[in-house]
Coordinates of C-alpha atoms and ligand atoms in Angstrom, one line a residue:
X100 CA 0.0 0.0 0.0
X101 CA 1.1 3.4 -0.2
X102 CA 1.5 3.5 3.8
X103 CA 5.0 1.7 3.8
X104 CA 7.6 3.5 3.9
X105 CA 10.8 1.4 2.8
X106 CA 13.7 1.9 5.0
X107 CA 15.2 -1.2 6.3
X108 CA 13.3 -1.0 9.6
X109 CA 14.4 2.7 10.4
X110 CA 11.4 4.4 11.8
X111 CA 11.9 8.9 11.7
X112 CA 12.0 10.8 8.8
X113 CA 13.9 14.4 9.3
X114 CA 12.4 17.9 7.5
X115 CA 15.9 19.8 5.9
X116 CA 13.3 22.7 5.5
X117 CA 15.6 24.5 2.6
X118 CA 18.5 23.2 2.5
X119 CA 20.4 22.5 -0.9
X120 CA 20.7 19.4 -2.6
X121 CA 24.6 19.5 -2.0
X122 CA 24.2 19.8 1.7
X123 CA 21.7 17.1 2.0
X124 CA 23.8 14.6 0.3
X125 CA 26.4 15.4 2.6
X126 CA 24.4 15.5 6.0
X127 CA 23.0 11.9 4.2
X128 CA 26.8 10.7 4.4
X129 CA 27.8 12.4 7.6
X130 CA 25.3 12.4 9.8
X131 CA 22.0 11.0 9.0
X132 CA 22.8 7.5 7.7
X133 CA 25.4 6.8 10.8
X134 CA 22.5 7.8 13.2
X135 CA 19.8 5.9 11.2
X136 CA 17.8 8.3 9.7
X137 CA 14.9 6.6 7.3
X138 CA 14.4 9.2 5.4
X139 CA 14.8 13.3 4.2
X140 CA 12.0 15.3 3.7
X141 CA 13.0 18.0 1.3
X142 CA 11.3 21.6 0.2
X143 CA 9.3 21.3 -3.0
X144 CA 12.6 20.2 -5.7
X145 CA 10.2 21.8 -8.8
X146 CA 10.4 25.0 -10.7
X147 CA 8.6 27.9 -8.2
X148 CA 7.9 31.7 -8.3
X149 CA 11.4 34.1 -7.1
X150 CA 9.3 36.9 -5.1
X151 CA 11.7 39.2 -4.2
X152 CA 9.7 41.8 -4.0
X153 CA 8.9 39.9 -0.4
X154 CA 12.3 39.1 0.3
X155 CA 12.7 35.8 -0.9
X156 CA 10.3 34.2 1.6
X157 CA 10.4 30.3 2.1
X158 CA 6.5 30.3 1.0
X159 CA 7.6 31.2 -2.8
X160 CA 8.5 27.3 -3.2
X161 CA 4.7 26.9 -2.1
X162 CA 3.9 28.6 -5.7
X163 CA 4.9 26.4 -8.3
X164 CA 5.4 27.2 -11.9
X165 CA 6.5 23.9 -13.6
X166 CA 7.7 20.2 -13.3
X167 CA 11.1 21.1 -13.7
X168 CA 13.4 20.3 -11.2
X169 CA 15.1 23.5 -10.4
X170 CA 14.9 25.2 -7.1
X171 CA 16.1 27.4 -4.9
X172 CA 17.5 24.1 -3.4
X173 CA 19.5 23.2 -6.6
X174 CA 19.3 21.7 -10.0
X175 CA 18.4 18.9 -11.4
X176 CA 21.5 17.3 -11.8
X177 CA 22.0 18.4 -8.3
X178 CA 19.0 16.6 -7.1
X179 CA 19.9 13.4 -8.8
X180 CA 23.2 13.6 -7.2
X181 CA 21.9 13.8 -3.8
X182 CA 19.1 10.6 -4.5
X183 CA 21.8 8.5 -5.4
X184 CA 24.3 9.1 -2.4
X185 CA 21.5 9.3 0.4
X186 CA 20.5 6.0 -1.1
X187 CA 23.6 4.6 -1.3
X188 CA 23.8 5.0 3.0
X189 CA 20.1 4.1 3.1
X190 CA 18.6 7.5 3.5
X191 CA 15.8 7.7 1.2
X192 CA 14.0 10.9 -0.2
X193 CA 10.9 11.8 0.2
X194 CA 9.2 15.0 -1.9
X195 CA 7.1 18.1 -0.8
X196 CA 4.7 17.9 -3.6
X197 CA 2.7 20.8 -4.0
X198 CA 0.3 20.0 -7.1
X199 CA -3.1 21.3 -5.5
X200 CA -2.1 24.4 -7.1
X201 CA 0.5 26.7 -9.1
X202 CA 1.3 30.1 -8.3
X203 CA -0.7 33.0 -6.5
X204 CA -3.1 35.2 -8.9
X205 CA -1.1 38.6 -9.5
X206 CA 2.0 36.8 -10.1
X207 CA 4.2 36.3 -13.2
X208 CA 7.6 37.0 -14.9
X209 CA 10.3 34.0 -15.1
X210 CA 10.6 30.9 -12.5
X211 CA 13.3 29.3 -10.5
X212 CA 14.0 27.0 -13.4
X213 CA 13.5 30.2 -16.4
X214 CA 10.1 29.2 -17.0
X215 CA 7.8 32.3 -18.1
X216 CA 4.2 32.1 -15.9
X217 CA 1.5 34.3 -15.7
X218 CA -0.7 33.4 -12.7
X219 CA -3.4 36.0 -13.8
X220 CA -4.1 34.3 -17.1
X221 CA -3.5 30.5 -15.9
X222 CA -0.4 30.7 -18.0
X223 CA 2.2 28.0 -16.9
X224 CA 4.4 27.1 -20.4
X225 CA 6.5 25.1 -18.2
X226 CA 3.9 22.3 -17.8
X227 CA 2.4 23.2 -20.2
X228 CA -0.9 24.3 -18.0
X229 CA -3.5 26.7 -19.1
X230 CA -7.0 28.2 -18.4
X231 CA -8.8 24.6 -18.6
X232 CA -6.4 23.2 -16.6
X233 CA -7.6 25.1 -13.5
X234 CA -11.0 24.6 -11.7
X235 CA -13.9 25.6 -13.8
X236 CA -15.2 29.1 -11.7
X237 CA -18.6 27.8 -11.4
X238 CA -17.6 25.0 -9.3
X239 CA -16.2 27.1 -6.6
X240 CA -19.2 28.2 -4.4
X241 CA -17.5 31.0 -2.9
X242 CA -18.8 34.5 -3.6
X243 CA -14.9 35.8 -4.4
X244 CA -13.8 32.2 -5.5
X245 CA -11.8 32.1 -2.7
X246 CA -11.9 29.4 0.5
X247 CA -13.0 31.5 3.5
X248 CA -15.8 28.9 4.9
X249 CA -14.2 25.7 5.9
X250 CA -17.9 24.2 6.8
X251 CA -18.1 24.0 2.9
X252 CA -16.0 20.4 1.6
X253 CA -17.1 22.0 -2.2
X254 CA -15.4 25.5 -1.3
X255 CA -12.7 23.9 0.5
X256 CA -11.3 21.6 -2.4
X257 CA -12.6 23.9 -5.5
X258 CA -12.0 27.6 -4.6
X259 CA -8.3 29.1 -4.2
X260 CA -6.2 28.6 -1.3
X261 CA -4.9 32.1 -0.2
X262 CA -5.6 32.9 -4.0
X263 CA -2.9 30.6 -5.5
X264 CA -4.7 29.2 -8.8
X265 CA -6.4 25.8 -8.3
X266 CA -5.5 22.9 -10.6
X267 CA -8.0 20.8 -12.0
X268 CA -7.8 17.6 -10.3
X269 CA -10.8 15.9 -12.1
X270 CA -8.9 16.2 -15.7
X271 CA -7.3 13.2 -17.3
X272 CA -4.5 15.9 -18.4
X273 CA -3.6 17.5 -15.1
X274 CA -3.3 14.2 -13.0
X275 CA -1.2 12.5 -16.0
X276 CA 0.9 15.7 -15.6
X277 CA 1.2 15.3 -12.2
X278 CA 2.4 11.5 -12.3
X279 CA 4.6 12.3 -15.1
X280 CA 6.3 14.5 -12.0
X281 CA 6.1 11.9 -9.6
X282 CA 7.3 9.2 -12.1
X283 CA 10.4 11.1 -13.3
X284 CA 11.0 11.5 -9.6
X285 CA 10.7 7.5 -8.9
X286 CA 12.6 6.9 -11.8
X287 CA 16.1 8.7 -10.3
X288 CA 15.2 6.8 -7.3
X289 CA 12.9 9.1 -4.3
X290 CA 11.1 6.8 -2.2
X291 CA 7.9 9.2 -1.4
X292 CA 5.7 12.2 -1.4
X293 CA 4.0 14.5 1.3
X294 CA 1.1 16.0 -0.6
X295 CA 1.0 19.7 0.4
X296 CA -2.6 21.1 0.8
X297 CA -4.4 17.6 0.3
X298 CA -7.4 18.7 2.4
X299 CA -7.8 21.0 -0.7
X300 CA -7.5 18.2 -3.0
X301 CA -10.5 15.0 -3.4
X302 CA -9.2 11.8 -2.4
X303 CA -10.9 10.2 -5.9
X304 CA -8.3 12.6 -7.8
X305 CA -5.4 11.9 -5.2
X306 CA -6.3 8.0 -6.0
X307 CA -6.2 8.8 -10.0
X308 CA -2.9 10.2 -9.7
X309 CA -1.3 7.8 -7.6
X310 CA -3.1 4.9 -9.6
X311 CA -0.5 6.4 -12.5
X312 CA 2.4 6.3 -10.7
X313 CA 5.4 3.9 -11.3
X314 CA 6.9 1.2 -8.6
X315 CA 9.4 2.3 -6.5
X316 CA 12.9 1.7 -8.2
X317 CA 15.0 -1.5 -7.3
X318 CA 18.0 -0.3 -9.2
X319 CA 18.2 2.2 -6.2
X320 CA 17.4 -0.6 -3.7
X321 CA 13.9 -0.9 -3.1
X322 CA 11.8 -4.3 -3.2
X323 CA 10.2 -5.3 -6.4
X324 CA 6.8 -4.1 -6.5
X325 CA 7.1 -2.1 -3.6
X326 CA 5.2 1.1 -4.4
X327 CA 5.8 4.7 -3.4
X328 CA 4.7 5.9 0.5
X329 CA 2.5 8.7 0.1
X330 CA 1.4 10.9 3.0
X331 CA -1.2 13.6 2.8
X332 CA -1.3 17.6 3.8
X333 CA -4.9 17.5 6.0
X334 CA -4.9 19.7 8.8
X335 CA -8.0 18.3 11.1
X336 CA -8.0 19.8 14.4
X337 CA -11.8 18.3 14.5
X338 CA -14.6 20.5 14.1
X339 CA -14.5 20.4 10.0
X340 CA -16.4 18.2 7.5
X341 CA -13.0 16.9 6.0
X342 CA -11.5 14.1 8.3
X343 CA -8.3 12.6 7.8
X344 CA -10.0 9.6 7.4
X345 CA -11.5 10.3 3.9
X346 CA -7.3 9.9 2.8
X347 CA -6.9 6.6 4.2
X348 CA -7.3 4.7 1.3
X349 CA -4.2 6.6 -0.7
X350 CA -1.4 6.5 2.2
X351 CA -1.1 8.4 5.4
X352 CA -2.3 11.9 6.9
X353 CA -0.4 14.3 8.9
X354 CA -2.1 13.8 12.5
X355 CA -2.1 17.8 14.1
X356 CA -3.7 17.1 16.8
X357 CA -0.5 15.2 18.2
X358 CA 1.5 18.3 17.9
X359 CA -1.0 20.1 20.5
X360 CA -1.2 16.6 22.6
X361 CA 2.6 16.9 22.8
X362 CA 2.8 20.7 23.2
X363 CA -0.1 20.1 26.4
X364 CA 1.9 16.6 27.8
X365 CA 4.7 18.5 28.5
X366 CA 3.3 21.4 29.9
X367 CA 1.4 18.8 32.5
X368 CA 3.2 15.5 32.5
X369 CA -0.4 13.9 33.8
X370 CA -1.9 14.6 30.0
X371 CA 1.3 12.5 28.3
X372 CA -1.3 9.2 28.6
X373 CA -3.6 10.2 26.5
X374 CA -1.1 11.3 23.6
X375 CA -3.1 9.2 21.2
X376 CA -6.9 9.9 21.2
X377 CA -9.3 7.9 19.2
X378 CA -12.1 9.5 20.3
X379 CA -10.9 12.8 18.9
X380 CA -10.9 10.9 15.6
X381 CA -7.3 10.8 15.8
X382 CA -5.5 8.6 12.6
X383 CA -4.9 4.8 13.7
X384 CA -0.9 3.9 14.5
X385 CA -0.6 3.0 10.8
X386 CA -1.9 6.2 8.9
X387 CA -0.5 8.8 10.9
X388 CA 2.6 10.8 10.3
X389 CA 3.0 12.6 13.4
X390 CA 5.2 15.5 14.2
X391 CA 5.9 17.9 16.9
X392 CA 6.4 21.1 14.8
X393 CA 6.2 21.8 11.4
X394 CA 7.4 24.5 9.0
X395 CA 3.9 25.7 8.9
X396 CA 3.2 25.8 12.6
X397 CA 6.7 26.8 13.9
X398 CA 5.7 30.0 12.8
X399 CA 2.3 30.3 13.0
X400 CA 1.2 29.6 9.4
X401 CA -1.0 26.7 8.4
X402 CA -3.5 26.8 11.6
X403 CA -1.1 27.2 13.8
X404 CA -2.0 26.7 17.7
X405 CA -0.3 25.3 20.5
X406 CA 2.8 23.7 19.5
X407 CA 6.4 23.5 20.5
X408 CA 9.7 25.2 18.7
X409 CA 13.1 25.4 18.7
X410 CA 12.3 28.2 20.6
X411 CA 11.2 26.1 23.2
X412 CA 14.8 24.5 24.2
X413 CA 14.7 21.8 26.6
X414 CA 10.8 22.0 26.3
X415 CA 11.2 20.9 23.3
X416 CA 13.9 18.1 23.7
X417 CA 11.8 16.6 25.8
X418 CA 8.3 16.7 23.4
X419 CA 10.6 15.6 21.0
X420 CA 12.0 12.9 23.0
X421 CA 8.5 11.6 24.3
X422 CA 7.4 10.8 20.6
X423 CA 10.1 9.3 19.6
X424 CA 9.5 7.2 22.2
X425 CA 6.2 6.6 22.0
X426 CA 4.8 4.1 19.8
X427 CA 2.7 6.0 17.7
X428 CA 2.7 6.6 14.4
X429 CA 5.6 7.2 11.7
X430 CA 7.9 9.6 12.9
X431 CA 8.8 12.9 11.2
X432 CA 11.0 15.6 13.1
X433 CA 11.5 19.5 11.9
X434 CA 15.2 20.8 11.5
X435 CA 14.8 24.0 10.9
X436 CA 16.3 27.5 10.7
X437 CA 16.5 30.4 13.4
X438 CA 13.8 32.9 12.5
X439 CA 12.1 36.0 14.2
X440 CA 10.3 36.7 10.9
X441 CA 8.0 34.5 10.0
X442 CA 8.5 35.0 6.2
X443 CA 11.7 34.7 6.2
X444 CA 13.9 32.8 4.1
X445 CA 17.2 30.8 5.1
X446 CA 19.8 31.8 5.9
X447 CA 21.3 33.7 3.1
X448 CA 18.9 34.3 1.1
X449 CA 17.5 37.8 1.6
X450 CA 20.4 39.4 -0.1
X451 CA 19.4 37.8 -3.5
X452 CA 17.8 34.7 -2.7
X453 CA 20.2 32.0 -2.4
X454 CA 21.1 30.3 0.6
X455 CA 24.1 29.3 2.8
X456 CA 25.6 26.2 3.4
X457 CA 25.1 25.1 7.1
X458 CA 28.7 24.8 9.5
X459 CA 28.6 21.8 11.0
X460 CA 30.8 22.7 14.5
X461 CA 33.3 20.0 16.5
X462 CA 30.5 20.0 18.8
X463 CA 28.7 18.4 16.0
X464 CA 26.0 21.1 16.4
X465 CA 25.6 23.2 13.4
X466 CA 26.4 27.2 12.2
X467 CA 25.6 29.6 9.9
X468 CA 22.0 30.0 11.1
X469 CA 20.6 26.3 11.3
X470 CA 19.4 25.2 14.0
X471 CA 19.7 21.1 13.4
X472 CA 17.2 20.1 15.6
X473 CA 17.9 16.7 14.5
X474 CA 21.7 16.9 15.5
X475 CA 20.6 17.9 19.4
X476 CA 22.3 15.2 21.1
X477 CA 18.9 13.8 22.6
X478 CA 17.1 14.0 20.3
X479 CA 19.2 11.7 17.9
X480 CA 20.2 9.6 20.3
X481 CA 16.1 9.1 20.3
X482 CA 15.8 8.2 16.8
X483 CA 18.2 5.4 17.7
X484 CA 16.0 4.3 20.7
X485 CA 13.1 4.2 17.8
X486 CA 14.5 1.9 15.5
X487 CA 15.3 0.1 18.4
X488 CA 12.3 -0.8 19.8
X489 CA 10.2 -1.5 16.6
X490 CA 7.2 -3.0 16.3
X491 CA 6.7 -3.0 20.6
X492 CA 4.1 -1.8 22.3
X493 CA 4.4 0.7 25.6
X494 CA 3.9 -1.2 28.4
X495 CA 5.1 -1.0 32.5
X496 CA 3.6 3.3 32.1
X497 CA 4.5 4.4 35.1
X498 CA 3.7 8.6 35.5
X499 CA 3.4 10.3 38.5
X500 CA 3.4 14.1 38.6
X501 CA 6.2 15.4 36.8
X502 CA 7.9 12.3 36.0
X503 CA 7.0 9.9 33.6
X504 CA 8.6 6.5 32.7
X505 CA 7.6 3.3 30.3
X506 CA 9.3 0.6 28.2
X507 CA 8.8 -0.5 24.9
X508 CA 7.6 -4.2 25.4
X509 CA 10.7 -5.9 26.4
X510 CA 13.2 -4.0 24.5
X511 CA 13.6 -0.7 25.9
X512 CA 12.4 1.5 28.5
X513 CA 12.3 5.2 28.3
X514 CA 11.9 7.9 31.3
X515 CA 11.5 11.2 31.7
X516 CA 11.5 14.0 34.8
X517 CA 10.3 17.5 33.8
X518 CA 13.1 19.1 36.5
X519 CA 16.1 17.0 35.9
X520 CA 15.1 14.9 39.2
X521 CA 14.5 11.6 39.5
X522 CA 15.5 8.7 41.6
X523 CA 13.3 5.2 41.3
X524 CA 13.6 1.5 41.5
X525 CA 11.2 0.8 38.2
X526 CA 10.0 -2.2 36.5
X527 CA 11.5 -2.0 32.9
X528 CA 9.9 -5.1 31.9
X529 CA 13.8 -5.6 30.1
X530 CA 15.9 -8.7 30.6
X531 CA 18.2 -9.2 33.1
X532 CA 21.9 -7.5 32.4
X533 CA 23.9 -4.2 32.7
X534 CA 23.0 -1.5 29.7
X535 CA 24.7 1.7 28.5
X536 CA 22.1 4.5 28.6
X537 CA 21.4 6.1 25.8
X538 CA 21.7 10.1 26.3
X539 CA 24.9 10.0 28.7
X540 CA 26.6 8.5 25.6
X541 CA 27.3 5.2 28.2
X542 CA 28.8 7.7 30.7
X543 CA 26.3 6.0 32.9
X544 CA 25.6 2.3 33.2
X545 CA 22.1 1.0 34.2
X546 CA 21.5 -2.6 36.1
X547 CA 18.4 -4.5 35.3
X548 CA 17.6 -7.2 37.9
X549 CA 16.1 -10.4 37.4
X550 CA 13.1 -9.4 38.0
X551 CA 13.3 -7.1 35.8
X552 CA 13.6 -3.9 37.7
X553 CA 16.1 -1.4 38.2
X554 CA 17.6 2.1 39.7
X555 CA 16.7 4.9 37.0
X556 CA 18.0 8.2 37.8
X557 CA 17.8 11.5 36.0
X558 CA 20.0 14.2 36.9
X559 CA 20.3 16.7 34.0
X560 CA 18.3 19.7 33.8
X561 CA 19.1 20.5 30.3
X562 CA 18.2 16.8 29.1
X563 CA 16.0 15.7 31.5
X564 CA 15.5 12.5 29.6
X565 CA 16.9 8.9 29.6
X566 CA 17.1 5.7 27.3
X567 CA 17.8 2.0 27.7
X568 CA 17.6 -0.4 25.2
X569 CA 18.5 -4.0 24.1
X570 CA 19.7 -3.6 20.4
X571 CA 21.1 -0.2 20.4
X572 CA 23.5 -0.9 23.6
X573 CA 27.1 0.1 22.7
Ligands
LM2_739 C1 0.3 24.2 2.7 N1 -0.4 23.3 3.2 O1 -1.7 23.1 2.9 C2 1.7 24.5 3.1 O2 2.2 23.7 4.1 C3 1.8 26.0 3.4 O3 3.1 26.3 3.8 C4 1.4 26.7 2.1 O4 1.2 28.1 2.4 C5 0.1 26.3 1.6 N2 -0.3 25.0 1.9 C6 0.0 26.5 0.1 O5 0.9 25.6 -0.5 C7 2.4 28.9 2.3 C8 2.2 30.1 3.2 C9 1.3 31.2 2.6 C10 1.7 31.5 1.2 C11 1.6 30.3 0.4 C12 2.0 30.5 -1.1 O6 1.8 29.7 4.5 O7 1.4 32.4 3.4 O8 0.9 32.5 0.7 O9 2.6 29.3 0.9 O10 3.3 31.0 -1.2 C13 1.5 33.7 0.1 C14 1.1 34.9 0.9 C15 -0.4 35.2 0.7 C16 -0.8 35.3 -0.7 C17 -0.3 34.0 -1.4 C18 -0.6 34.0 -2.9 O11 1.5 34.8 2.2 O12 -0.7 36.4 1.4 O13 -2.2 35.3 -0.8 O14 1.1 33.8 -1.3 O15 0.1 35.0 -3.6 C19 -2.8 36.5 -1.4
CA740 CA1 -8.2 22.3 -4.9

């Protein structure tokens, strides 16, 4: 199905929210592969409108103008580059694909890739698109044909998003298009897609394009047959007609509510048991892509609401920690760039609109504006913790206050104290034997009894979290 992602049993996809080609298929060989990364999420790799009369923003890659794969991330050659060496240390590539729409109304003038575009006249040479590729006007109910009412599912998927012009998704022409984008992007060897705006898009048109699109490809490694893992842009906070649930049947959703779950466990340890809600209609284990920021919400874009940043410093270690983990869901985590602005670009790229490389310090930690969330010594050390623990369920929950503590059925057991405080004989539910934990790096050495139990202490304010497993002791 197109749920799978294919990765060898790693189990956390990482967002390089800008970042160039080049620097992703060296963090693939440095960094991410070592720590066992499944898989990148890069910024939309096609052809995209250069605002600069807005500074370059990162929401001009949100405007597409072609197929081409030329971006303010890098070129094609570039791109195919970077497939083939993540690949090569089992980092696969996933795509932002934005194909609900092209660029804003009031836009035109030349592309990332040297496309011309006018936006006002449904003009995309590129493609080609034109006027009949975009959503006839008398199907968008909306008095200014644009989506203002969410109550309205017709409004929502047929009228403009923030007045970028809608694509046909019902037209033979547009979803063969579309594929055609996806299948080159197979065919150099990119294991999936997030579908941006998907709530604006109708799950029969979703399931025509994907019906199109090719197997993954085994020259780059994956199984024969195995098809690409698709997950889907749908931002249901409850309340709205749309449900995640209507996407089921073409791959995963993003699952929001988990980001405000996580934002409200850590702010009161005693809500960290209830992280996954069905009865708020969250997505089952196996359709939801959860996350505890994204580039939409880090800066209130996209709906926003309670979430945790960057910003958010050991806070945010610890949500970060906690899902990882947790056993729910497929893992994505943000690595993002320091912003006060929410427009802004990366780093770089206001003077002329290309970006910096990041500098990756001894420390490990990076430079040059980056933030690297996923290089924060916890929260990699995590990801490690996830693979480790696969396909276990929590069990021995123990939370009290502002502590917090569970294994992952016999393989590892997780704990964490809001202050940097803890001192308790636990059962881990582990077998018997003397393991490195995680976060300390092995400076400190945990017994498990035969009965299973054993002395966990915490005393780290900054990384108030700790990690024990049976597969990832070294
Ligand atoms: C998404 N999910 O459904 C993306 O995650 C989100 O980042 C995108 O919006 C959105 N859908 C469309 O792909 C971003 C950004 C918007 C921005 C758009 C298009 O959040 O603010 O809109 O990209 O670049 C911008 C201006 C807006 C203007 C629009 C059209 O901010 O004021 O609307 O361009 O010119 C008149
Ligand atoms: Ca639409």
């Amino acid at each position: 199905g197109y749920d799978i992602p294919y990765c060898d049993g790693r189990q956390t996809i990482v967002h390089l929210f800008e970042w160039k080609w080049t620097d992703i298929a060296d963090e693939c060989e440095r960094f991410l592969g070592p720590a066992g990364f499944c898989a990148v999420q890069l910024s939309p790799p096609n052809e995209h409108a250069v605002i600069g009369e807005d500074g370059f923003p990162w929401w001009q890659r949100y405007q597409p103008v072609s197929y081409k794969l030329d971006s303010r991330s890098g070129t094609r050659e570039q791109f195919i580059d970077m497939v083939q060496r993540c690949n090569a240390v089992q980092v696969r590539i996933i795509i932002d694909a934005v194909v609900n729409h092209m660029t804003g109304l009031g836009r035109s003038g030349q592309g990332s890739g040297g496309s011309n575009f006018n936006g006002d006249n449904l003009d995309f040479p590129g493609v080609p698109f034109s006027s009949s590729d975009f959503t006839p006007r008398d199907m968008c109910p909306s008095e200014n044909g644009q989506i203002n009412n969410y109550g309205n599912v017709e409004e929502v998927r047929n009228c403009y998003l923030v007045g970028l012009t809608d694509l046909y998704g019902a037209s033979d022409y547009v979803r063969q298009k579309v594929a055609d984008f996806f299948n080159d992007a197979i065919d150099i060897g990119v294991m999936g897609f997030r579908v941006d705006a998907a709530k604006h898009m109708w799950p029969a048109d979703l399931e025509a394009i994907e019906g199109k699109t090719h197997d993954l490809n085994t020259a780059a490694g994956f199984p024969s047959g195995a098809r690409p893992f698709f997950y889907h842009e749908v931002i249901d906070q409850g309340g709205e007609p749309i449900t995640v649930d209507e996407y089921f049947g073409v791959g995963r959703t993003t699952e929001f509510r988990f980001c405000k779950k996580i934002a409200w466990g850590i702010n009161d340890f005693g809500q960290l048991g209830s992280i996954y809600d069905p009865g708020w209609g969250m997505a089952p284990s196996d359709k939801a892509l959860v996350f505890v920021d994204n580039h939409d919400n880090q800066r209130g874009h996209g709906g926003a609401g309670d979430v945790l940043t960057y910003k958010a410093g050991r806070d945010y270690t610890m949500g970060v920690s906690f899902a990882l983990a947790h056993d729910y869901g497929f893992m994505r985590i943000m690595s993002s760039y320091y912003f006060d602005n929410t427009d802004a670009g990366p780093p770089g790229s206001s003077n002329g609109g290309n970006t910096d490389s990041p500098i990756i310090n001894g420390d490990g930690s990076c430079g040059g504006g980056w933030v690297c969330e996923h290089r924060w010594n916890a929260i990699s050390k995590m990801v490690g913790f996830r693979n480790a623990v696969a396909g276990t369920n929590i069990a021995n929950w123990y939370q009290v206050g502002d502590n917090v503590a569970f294994s992952r059925g016999d393989k590892g057991f997780f704990a964490m104290s809001k202050y940097g405080d803890f001192d308790m004989t636990l059962q881990t539910g582990m077998p018997a034997g003397s393991y490195c934990e995680l976060i300390s790096g092995c400076a400190n050495m945990v017994t498990v009894n035969g009965d299973g139990t054993a002395q966990i202490s915490i005393h780290n304010y900054e990384e108030p979290v700790f990690a024990i497993c049976v597969a990832c002791d070294g």
